[in-house]
XYZ file of C-alpha atoms in Angstrom:
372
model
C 0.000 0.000 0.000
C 2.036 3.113 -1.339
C 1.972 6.618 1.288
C 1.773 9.902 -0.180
C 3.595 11.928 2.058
C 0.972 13.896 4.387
C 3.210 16.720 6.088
C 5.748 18.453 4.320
C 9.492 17.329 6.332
C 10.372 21.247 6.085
C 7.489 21.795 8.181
C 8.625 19.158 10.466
C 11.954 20.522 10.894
C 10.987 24.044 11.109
C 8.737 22.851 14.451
C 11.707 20.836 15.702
C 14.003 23.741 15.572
C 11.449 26.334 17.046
C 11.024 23.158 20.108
C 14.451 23.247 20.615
C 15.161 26.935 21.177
C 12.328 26.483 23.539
C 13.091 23.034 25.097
C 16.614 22.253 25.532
C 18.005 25.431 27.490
C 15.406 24.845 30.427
C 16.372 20.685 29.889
C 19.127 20.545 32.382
C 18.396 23.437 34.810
C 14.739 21.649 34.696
C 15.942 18.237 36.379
C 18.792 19.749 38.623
C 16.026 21.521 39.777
C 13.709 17.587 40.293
C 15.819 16.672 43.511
C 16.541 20.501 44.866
C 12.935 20.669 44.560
C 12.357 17.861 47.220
C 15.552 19.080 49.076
C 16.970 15.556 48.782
C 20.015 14.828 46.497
C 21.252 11.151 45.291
C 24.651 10.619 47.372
C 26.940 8.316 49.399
C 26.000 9.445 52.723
C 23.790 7.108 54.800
C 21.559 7.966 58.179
C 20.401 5.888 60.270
C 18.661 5.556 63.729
C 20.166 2.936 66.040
C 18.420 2.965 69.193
C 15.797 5.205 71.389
C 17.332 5.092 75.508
C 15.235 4.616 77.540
C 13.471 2.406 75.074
C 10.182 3.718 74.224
C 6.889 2.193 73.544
C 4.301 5.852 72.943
C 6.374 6.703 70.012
C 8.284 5.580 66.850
C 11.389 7.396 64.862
C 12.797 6.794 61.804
C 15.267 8.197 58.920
C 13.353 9.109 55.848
C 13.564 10.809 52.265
C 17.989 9.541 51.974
C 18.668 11.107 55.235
C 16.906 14.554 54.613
C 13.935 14.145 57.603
C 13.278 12.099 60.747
C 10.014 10.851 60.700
C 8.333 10.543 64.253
C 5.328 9.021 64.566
C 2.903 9.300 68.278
C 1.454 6.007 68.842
C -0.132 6.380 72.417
C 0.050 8.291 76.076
C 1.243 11.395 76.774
C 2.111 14.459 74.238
C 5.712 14.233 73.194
C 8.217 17.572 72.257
C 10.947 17.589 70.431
C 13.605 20.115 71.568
C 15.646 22.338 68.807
C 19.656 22.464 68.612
C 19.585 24.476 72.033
C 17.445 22.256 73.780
C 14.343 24.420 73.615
C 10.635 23.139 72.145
C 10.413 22.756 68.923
C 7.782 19.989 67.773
C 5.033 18.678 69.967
C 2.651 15.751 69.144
C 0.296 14.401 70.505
C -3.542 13.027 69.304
C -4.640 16.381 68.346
C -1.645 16.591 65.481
C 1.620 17.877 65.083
C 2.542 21.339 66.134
C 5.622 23.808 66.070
C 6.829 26.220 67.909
C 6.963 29.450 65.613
C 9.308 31.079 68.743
C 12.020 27.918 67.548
C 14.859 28.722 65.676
C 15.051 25.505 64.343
C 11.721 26.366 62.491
C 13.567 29.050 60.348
C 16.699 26.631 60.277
C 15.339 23.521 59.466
C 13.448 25.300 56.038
C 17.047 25.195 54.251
C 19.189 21.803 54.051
C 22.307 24.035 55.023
C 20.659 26.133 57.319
C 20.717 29.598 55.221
C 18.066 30.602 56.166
C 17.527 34.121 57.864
C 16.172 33.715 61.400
C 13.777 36.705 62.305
C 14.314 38.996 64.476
C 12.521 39.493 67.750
C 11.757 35.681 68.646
C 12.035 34.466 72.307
C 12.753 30.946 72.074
C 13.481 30.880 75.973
C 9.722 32.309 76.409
C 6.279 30.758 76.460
C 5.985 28.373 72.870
C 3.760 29.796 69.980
C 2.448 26.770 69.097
C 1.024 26.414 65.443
C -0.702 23.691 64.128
C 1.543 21.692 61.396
C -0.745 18.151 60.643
C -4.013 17.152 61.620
C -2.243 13.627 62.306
C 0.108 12.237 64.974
C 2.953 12.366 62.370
C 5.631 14.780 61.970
C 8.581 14.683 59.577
C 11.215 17.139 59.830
C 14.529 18.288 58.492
C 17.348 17.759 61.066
C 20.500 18.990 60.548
C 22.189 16.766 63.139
C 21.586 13.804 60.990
C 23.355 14.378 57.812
C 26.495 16.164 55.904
C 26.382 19.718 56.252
C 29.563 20.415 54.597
C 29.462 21.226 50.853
C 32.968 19.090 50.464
C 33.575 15.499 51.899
C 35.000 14.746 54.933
C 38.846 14.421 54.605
C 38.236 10.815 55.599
C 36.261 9.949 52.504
C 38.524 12.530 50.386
C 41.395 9.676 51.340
C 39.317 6.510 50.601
C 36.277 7.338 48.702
C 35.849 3.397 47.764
C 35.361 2.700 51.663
C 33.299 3.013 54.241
C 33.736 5.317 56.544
C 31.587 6.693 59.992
C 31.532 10.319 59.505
C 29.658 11.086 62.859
C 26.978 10.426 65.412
C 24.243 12.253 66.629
C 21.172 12.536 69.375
C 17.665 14.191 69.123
C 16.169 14.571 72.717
C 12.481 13.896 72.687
C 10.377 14.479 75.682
C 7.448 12.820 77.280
C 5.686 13.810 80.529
C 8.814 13.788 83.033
C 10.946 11.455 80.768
C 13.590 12.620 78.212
C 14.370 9.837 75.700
C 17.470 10.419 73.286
C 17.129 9.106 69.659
C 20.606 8.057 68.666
C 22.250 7.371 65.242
C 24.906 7.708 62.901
C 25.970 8.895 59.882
C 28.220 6.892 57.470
C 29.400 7.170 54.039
C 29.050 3.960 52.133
C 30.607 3.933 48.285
C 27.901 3.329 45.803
C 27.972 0.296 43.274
C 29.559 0.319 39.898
C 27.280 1.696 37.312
C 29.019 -0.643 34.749
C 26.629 -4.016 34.640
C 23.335 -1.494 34.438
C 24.786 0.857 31.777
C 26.427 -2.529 29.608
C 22.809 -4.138 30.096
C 21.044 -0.865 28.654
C 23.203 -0.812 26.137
C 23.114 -3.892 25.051
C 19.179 -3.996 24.890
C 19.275 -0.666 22.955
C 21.933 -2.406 20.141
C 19.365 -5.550 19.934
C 16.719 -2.743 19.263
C 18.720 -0.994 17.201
C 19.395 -4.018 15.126
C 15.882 -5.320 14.581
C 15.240 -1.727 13.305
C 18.081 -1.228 11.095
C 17.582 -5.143 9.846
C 14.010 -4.385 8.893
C 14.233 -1.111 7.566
C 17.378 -2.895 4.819
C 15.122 -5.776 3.644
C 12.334 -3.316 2.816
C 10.450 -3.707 5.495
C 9.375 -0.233 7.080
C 6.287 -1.030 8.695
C 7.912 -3.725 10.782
C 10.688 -1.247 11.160
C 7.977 1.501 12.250
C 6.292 -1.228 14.640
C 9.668 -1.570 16.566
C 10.496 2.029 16.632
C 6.901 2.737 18.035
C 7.574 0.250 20.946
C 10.831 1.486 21.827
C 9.416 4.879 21.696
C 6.486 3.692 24.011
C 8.691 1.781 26.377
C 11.267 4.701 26.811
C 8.477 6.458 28.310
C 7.291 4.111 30.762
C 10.850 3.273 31.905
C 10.677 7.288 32.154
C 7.632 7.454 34.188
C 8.626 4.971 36.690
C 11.829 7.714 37.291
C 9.940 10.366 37.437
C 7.067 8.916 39.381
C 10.137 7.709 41.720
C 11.272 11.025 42.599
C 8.202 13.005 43.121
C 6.653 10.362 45.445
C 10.306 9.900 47.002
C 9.546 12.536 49.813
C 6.810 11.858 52.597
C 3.617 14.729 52.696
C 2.255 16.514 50.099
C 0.801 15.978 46.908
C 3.163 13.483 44.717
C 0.837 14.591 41.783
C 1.780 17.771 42.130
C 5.791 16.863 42.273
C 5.045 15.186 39.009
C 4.391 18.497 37.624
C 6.272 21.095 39.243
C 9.494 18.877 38.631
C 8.665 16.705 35.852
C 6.838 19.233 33.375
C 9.261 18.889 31.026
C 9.721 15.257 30.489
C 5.550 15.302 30.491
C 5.851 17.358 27.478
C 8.166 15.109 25.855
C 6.059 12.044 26.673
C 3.262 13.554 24.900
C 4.754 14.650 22.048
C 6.219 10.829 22.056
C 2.912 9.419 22.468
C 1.735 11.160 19.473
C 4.516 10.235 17.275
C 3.337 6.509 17.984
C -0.635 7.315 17.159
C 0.784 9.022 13.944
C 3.252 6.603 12.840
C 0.271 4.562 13.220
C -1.516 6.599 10.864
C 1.728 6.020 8.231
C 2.773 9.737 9.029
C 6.314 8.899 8.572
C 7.092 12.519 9.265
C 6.147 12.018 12.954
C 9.857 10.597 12.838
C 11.421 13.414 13.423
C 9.333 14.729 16.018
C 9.671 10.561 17.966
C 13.791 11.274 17.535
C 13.058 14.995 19.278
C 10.886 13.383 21.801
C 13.375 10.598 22.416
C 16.273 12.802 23.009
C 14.318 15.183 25.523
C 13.633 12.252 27.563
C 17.086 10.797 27.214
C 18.775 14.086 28.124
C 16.278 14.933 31.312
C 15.300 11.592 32.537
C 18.982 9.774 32.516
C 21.985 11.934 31.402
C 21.138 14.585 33.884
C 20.940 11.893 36.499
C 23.191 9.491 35.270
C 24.882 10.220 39.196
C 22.525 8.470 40.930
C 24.038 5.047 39.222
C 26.657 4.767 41.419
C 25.096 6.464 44.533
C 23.558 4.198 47.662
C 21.549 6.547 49.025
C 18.742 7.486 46.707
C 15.519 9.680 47.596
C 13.131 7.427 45.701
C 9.921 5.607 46.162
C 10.755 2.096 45.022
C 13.976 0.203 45.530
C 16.802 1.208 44.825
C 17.819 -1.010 42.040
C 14.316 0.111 40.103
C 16.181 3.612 40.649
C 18.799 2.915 39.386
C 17.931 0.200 36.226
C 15.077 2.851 35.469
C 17.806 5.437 34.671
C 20.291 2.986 33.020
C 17.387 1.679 30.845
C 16.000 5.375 29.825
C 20.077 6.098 28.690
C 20.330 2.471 26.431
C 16.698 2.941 25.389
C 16.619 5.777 24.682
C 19.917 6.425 22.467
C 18.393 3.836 20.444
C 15.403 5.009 20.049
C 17.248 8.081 18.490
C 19.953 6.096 16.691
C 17.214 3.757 15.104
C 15.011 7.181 14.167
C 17.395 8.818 12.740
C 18.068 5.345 10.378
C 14.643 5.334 9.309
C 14.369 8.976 8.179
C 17.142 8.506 6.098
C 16.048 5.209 4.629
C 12.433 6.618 3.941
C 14.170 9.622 2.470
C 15.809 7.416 0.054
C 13.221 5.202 -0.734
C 11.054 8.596 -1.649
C 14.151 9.534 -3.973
C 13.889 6.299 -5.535
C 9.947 6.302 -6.422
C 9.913 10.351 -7.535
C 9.429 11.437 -11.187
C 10.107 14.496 -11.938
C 8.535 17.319 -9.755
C 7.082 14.143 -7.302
C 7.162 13.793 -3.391
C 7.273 10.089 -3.860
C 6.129 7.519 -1.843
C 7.274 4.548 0.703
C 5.926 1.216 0.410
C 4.366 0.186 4.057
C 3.100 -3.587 2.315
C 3.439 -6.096 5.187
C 6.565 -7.800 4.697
């Protein structure tokens, strides 16, 4: 069944080039800004909680979000407060919610991850607590700077050995109930990441098979088959996509996830679209759409694994699922998703010379998309 070509590739080109200007300068700032958005980067260093003294039955703690918040949860009894780096209240929960002390320091503090923020002027935190309601539920999750890295440059320990493990500190968060003052002790460690090798060689090796059964097809004649494989590569380098995406905005506890997906992900959501209609067209036998499925497949290659190609060999990862879905969810957007480009960009030059071949004079030509 000969195609008439529908959509002028000038056209085509023209919208690709006014997407880029638009696209691509915002593609890198737009996913450096996916983790400082939930105030959690991908990195070596690992928190942990190791034991509550006295041990302690009304309450529960834990280290959430890749060491960025403590989690404490009220299960029963009396109201517990958490005190701020000077020992003065700063959290209290009880039945009734979670509320903070707006006369804390640690309120102003605990807002940036290295503790830039300006504290105003005028508080008493020695004075009665201005207590302000946080959460209608006995949960409260909190950025401590006690329990992580505040440096901006390892520890000269790690700057020695980075390929061991090292314990880069401890540290207590006093937590009062009643009459009784319970200390929530941990540490902090930095543990080497794994070797991004085995994930990236996997990717890649998928995305050659892909790129094979495309190239293979597309030299025996066969462009719909080629078109049916380029579709599904297209199609599975944006669920692979999703899953990152969907990783990272539902990473961090409260909220709306949904939103995350947005505010973070907006561009990648663009590019899934615009991938999603490439497959419904090449469906169609719009074999322009090719050049807008290799656009689409570089956006998403570029934002959703070169730009966090990092968290590879990282073991502490502020993600929803395992780790390992992390991190073969990146490595499999990178092999995909080259391919998907590489095999693209094969098939608009093999349809371009099979229109050359079937022109007259003055023609467009046409591709033959027979069944093989």
């Amino acid at each position: 069944m000969p195609l008439s070509r529908g959509v002028r590739s000038p056209v085509m080109r023209a919208a690709a080039v006014v997407a880029l200007s638009v696209i691509v300068p915002t593609v890198f700032s737009a996913r450096a800004e996916a983790h400082a958005a939930t105030n959690t980067p991908a990195s070596n260093y690992v928190s942990r909680v190791l034991a509550v003294t006295p041990a302690a039955e009304g309450f529960s703690v834990k280290v959430v979000e890749a060491g960025n918040r403590l989690e404490v949860r009220w299960r029963s009894g009396p109201e517990i407060v958490i005190d701020d780096y000077d020992d003065h209240p700063y959290l209290r929960i009880g039945p009734t919610g979670a509320f903070e002390n707006r006369q804390s320091n640690a309120v102003y503090l605990n807002a940036d991850r290295r503790g830039a923020t300006t504290i105003p002027s005028g508080l008493r935190p020695d004075g009665p607590p201005d207590w302000r309601k946080r959460s209608g539920t006995p949960v409260v999750r909190f950025h401590d700077h006690r329990v992580h890295w505040m440096g901006t440059t390892p520890p000269p320990q790690v700057e020695a050995a980075r390929e061991r493990e090292h314990l880069i500190q401890t540290w207590e968060v006093p937590i009062t109930r009643g009459t009784t003052t319970f200390v929530v002790s941990g540490d902090l460690r930095w543990v080497p990441g794994p070797s991004p090798i085995l994930p990236l060689a996997a990717a890649g090796a998928l995305g050659l098979l892909s790129v094979g059964a495309v190239a293979m097809s597309a030299r025996r004649g066969h462009f719909l088959r080629a078109l049916v494989i380029f579709s599904a590569m297209l199609g599975a380098l944006v669920a692979v996509d999703s899953v990152h995406l969907f990783g990272i905005a539902f990473g961090v506890k409260g909220g709306s996830g949904f939103g995350r997906v947005v505010s973070i992900g907006w561009v990648s959501l663009a590019a899934w679209v615009i991938a999603l209609l490439t497959i419904v067209a090449l469906a169609r036998r719009r074999l322009d759409a090719l050049y807008v499925g290799v656009f689409a497949a570089g956006i998403v290659t570029l934002v959703g694994g070169l730009s966090d190609i990092g968290v590879l060999s990282s073991s502490s990862l502020p993600f929803a699922f395992p780790n390992g879905v992390a991190r073969a969810s990146i490595a499999l957007t990178l092999g995909v998703g080259v391919a998907t480009v590489v095999a693209g960009v094969l098939l608009t030059g093999n349809v371009g010379r099979s229109r050359q071949r079937s022109a007259g004079p003055g023609e467009l030509g046409t591709v033959d998309l027979s069944p093989p």
